[in-house]
Tab-separated table of C-alpha atoms in Angstrom:
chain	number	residue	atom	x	y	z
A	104	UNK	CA	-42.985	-36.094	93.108
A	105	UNK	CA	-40.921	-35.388	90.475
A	106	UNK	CA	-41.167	-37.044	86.958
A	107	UNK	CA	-37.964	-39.000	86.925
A	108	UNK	CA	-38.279	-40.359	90.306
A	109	UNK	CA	-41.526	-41.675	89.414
A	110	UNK	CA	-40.869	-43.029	86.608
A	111	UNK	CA	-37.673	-45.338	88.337
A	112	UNK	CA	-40.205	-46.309	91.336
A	113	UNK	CA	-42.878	-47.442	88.695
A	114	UNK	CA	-39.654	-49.349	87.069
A	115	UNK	CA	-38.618	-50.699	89.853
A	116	UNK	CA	-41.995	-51.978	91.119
A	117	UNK	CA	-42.130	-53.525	87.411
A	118	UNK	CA	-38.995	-55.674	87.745
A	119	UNK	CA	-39.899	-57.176	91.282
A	120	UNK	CA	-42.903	-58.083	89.417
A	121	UNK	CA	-41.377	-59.486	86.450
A	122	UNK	CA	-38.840	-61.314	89.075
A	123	UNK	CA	-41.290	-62.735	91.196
A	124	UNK	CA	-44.298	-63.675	89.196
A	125	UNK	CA	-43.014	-63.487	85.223
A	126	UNK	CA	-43.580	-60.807	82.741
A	127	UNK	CA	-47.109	-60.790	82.123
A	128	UNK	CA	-47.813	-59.497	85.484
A	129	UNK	CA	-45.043	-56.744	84.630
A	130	UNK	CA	-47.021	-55.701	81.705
A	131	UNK	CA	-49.771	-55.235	83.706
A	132	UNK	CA	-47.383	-53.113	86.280
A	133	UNK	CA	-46.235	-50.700	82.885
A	134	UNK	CA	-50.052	-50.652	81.541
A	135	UNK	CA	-51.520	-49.244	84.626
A	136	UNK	CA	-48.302	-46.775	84.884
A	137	UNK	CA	-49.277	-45.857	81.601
A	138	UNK	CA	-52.791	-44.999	82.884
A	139	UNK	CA	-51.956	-43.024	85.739
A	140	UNK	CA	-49.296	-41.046	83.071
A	141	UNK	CA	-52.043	-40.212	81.145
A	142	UNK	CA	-54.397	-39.115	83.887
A	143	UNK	CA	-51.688	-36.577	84.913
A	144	UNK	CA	-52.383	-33.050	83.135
A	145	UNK	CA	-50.242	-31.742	80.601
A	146	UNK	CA	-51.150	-28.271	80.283
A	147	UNK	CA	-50.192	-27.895	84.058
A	148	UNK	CA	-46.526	-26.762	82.431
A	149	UNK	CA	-47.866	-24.283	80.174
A	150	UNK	CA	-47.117	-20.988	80.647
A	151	UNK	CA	-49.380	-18.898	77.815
A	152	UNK	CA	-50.656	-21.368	76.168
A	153	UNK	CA	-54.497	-21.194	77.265
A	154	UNK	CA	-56.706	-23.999	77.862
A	155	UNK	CA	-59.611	-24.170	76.384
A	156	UNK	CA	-62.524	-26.474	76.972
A	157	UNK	CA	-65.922	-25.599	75.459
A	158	UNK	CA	-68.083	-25.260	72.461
A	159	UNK	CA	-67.471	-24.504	68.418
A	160	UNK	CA	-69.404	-21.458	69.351
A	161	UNK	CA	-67.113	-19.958	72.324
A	162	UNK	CA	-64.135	-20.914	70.577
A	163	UNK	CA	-65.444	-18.827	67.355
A	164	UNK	CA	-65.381	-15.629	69.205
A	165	UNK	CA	-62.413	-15.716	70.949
A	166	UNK	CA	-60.932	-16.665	67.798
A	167	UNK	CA	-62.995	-13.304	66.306
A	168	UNK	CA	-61.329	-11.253	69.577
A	169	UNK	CA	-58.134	-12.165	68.140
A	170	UNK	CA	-58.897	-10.599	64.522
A	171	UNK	CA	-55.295	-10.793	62.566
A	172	UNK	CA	-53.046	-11.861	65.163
A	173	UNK	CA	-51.672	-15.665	64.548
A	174	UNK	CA	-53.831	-18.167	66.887
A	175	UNK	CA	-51.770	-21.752	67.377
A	176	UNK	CA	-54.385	-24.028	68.075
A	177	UNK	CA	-53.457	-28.073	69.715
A	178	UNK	CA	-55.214	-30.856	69.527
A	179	UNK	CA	-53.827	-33.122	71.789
A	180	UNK	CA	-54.842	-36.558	73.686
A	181	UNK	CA	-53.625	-36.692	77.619
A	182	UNK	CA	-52.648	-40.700	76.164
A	183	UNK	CA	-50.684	-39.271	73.393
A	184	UNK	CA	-46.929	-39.781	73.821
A	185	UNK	CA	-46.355	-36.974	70.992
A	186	UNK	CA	-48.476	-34.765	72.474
A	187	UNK	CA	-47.106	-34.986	76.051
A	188	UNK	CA	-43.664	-34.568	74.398
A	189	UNK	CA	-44.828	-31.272	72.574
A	190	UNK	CA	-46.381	-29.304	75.342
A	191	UNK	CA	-43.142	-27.991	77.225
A	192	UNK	CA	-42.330	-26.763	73.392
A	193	UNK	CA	-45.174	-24.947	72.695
A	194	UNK	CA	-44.786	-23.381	76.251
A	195	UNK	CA	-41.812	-22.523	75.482
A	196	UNK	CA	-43.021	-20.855	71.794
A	197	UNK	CA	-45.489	-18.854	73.701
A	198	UNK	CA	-42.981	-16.987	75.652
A	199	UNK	CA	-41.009	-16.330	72.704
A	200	UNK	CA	-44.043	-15.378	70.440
A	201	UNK	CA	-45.678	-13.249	72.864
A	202	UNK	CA	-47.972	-11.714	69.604
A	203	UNK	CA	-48.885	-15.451	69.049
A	204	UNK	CA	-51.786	-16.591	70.868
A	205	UNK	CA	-50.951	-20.596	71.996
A	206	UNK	CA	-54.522	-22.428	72.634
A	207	UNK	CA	-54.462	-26.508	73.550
A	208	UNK	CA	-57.591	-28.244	73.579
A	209	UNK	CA	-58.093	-31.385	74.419
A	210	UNK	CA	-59.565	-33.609	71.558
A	211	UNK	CA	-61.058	-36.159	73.905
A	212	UNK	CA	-62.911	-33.446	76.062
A	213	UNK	CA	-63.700	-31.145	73.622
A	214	UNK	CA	-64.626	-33.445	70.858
A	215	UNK	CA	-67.444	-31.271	69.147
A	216	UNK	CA	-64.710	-28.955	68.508
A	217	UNK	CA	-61.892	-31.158	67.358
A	218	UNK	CA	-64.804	-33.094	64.471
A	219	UNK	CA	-65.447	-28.928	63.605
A	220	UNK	CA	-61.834	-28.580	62.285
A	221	UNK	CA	-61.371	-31.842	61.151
A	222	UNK	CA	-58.807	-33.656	63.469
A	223	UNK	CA	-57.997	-36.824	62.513
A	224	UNK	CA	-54.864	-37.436	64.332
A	225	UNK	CA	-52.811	-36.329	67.639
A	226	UNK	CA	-51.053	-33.412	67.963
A	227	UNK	CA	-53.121	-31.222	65.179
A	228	UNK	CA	-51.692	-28.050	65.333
A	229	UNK	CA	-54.060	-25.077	63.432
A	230	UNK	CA	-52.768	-21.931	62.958
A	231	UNK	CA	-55.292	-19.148	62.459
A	232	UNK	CA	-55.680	-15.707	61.491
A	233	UNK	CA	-59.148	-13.834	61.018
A	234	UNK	CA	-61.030	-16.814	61.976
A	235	UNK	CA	-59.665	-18.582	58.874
A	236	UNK	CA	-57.440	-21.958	59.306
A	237	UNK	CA	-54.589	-20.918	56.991
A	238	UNK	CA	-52.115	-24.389	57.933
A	239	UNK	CA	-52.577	-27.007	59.684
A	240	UNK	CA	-49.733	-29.668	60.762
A	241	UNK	CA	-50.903	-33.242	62.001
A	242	UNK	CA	-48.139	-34.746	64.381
A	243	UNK	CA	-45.714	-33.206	66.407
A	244	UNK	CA	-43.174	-31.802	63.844
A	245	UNK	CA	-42.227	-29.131	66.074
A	246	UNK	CA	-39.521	-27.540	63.343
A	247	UNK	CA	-42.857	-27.220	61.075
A	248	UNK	CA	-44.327	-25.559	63.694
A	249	UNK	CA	-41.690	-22.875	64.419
A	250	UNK	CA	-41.194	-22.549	60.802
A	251	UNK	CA	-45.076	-21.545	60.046
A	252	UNK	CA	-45.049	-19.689	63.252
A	253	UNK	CA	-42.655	-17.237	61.788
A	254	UNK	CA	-43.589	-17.018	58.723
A	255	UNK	CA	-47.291	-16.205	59.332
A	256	UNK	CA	-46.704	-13.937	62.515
């Protein structure tokens, strides 16, 4: 089912509620819609941005298998409105960087990892070269993020 057509049912189902029993039921209806959005994976849309899930260790040496090339690493939260709203972008910078190597990690998965580079808040983007962090962007200023992208690439 597509996005939008979800998103009216969900609305729909909300204002029966809100109708028929008042609006504190209805918040219930948009919390647990909120849930289920969250469940729902958002690097399914990603076309070379890789996934990664693992340790501080594995992540090191792919990071080393890149050597100079630019590695965009996300943070991001599945809850995270900013970060849902950022993933079809950075898909769409990793076909248009094809030198650029796009990573997303989930912070809430892969926590060891996120506490390593210091993530503090949702998107972190981390660009990398050599293993080194050489900028890092917290939130999802996605003109920063084209902007550092070619100028470190």
């Amino acid at each position: 089912m597509n996005d939008t057509l979800q998103k009216l049912i969900w609305l729909s189902v909300a204002t029966f509620v809100a109708m028929q029993f008042g609006v504190m039921y209805a918040m219930v209806v948009y919390i647990v819609f909120m849930k289920v959005q969250a469940t729902q994976p958002m690097v399914s849309d990603w076309k070379k941005v890789e996934h990664f899930e693992g340790s501080v260790d594995e992540l090191e040496k792919i990071l080393t298998g890149k050597g100079d090339s630019l590695v965009v690493v996300d943070f991001y939260a599945t809850w995270c409105p900013p970060c849902r709203a950022l993933a079809p972008k950075l898909a769409d910078l990793s076909e248009a960087h094809p030198t650029v190597t796009f990573i997303g990690i989930n912070a809430d998965t892969s926590s060891s990892v996120a506490r390593h580079y210091a993530v503090t808040a949702y998107p972190t983007i981390i660009f990398i070269k050599d293993s080194d962090v050489i900028h890092q962007i917290r939130g999802a200023d996605y003109n920063q993020i084209v902007k550092t992208i070619n100028s470190e690439k």
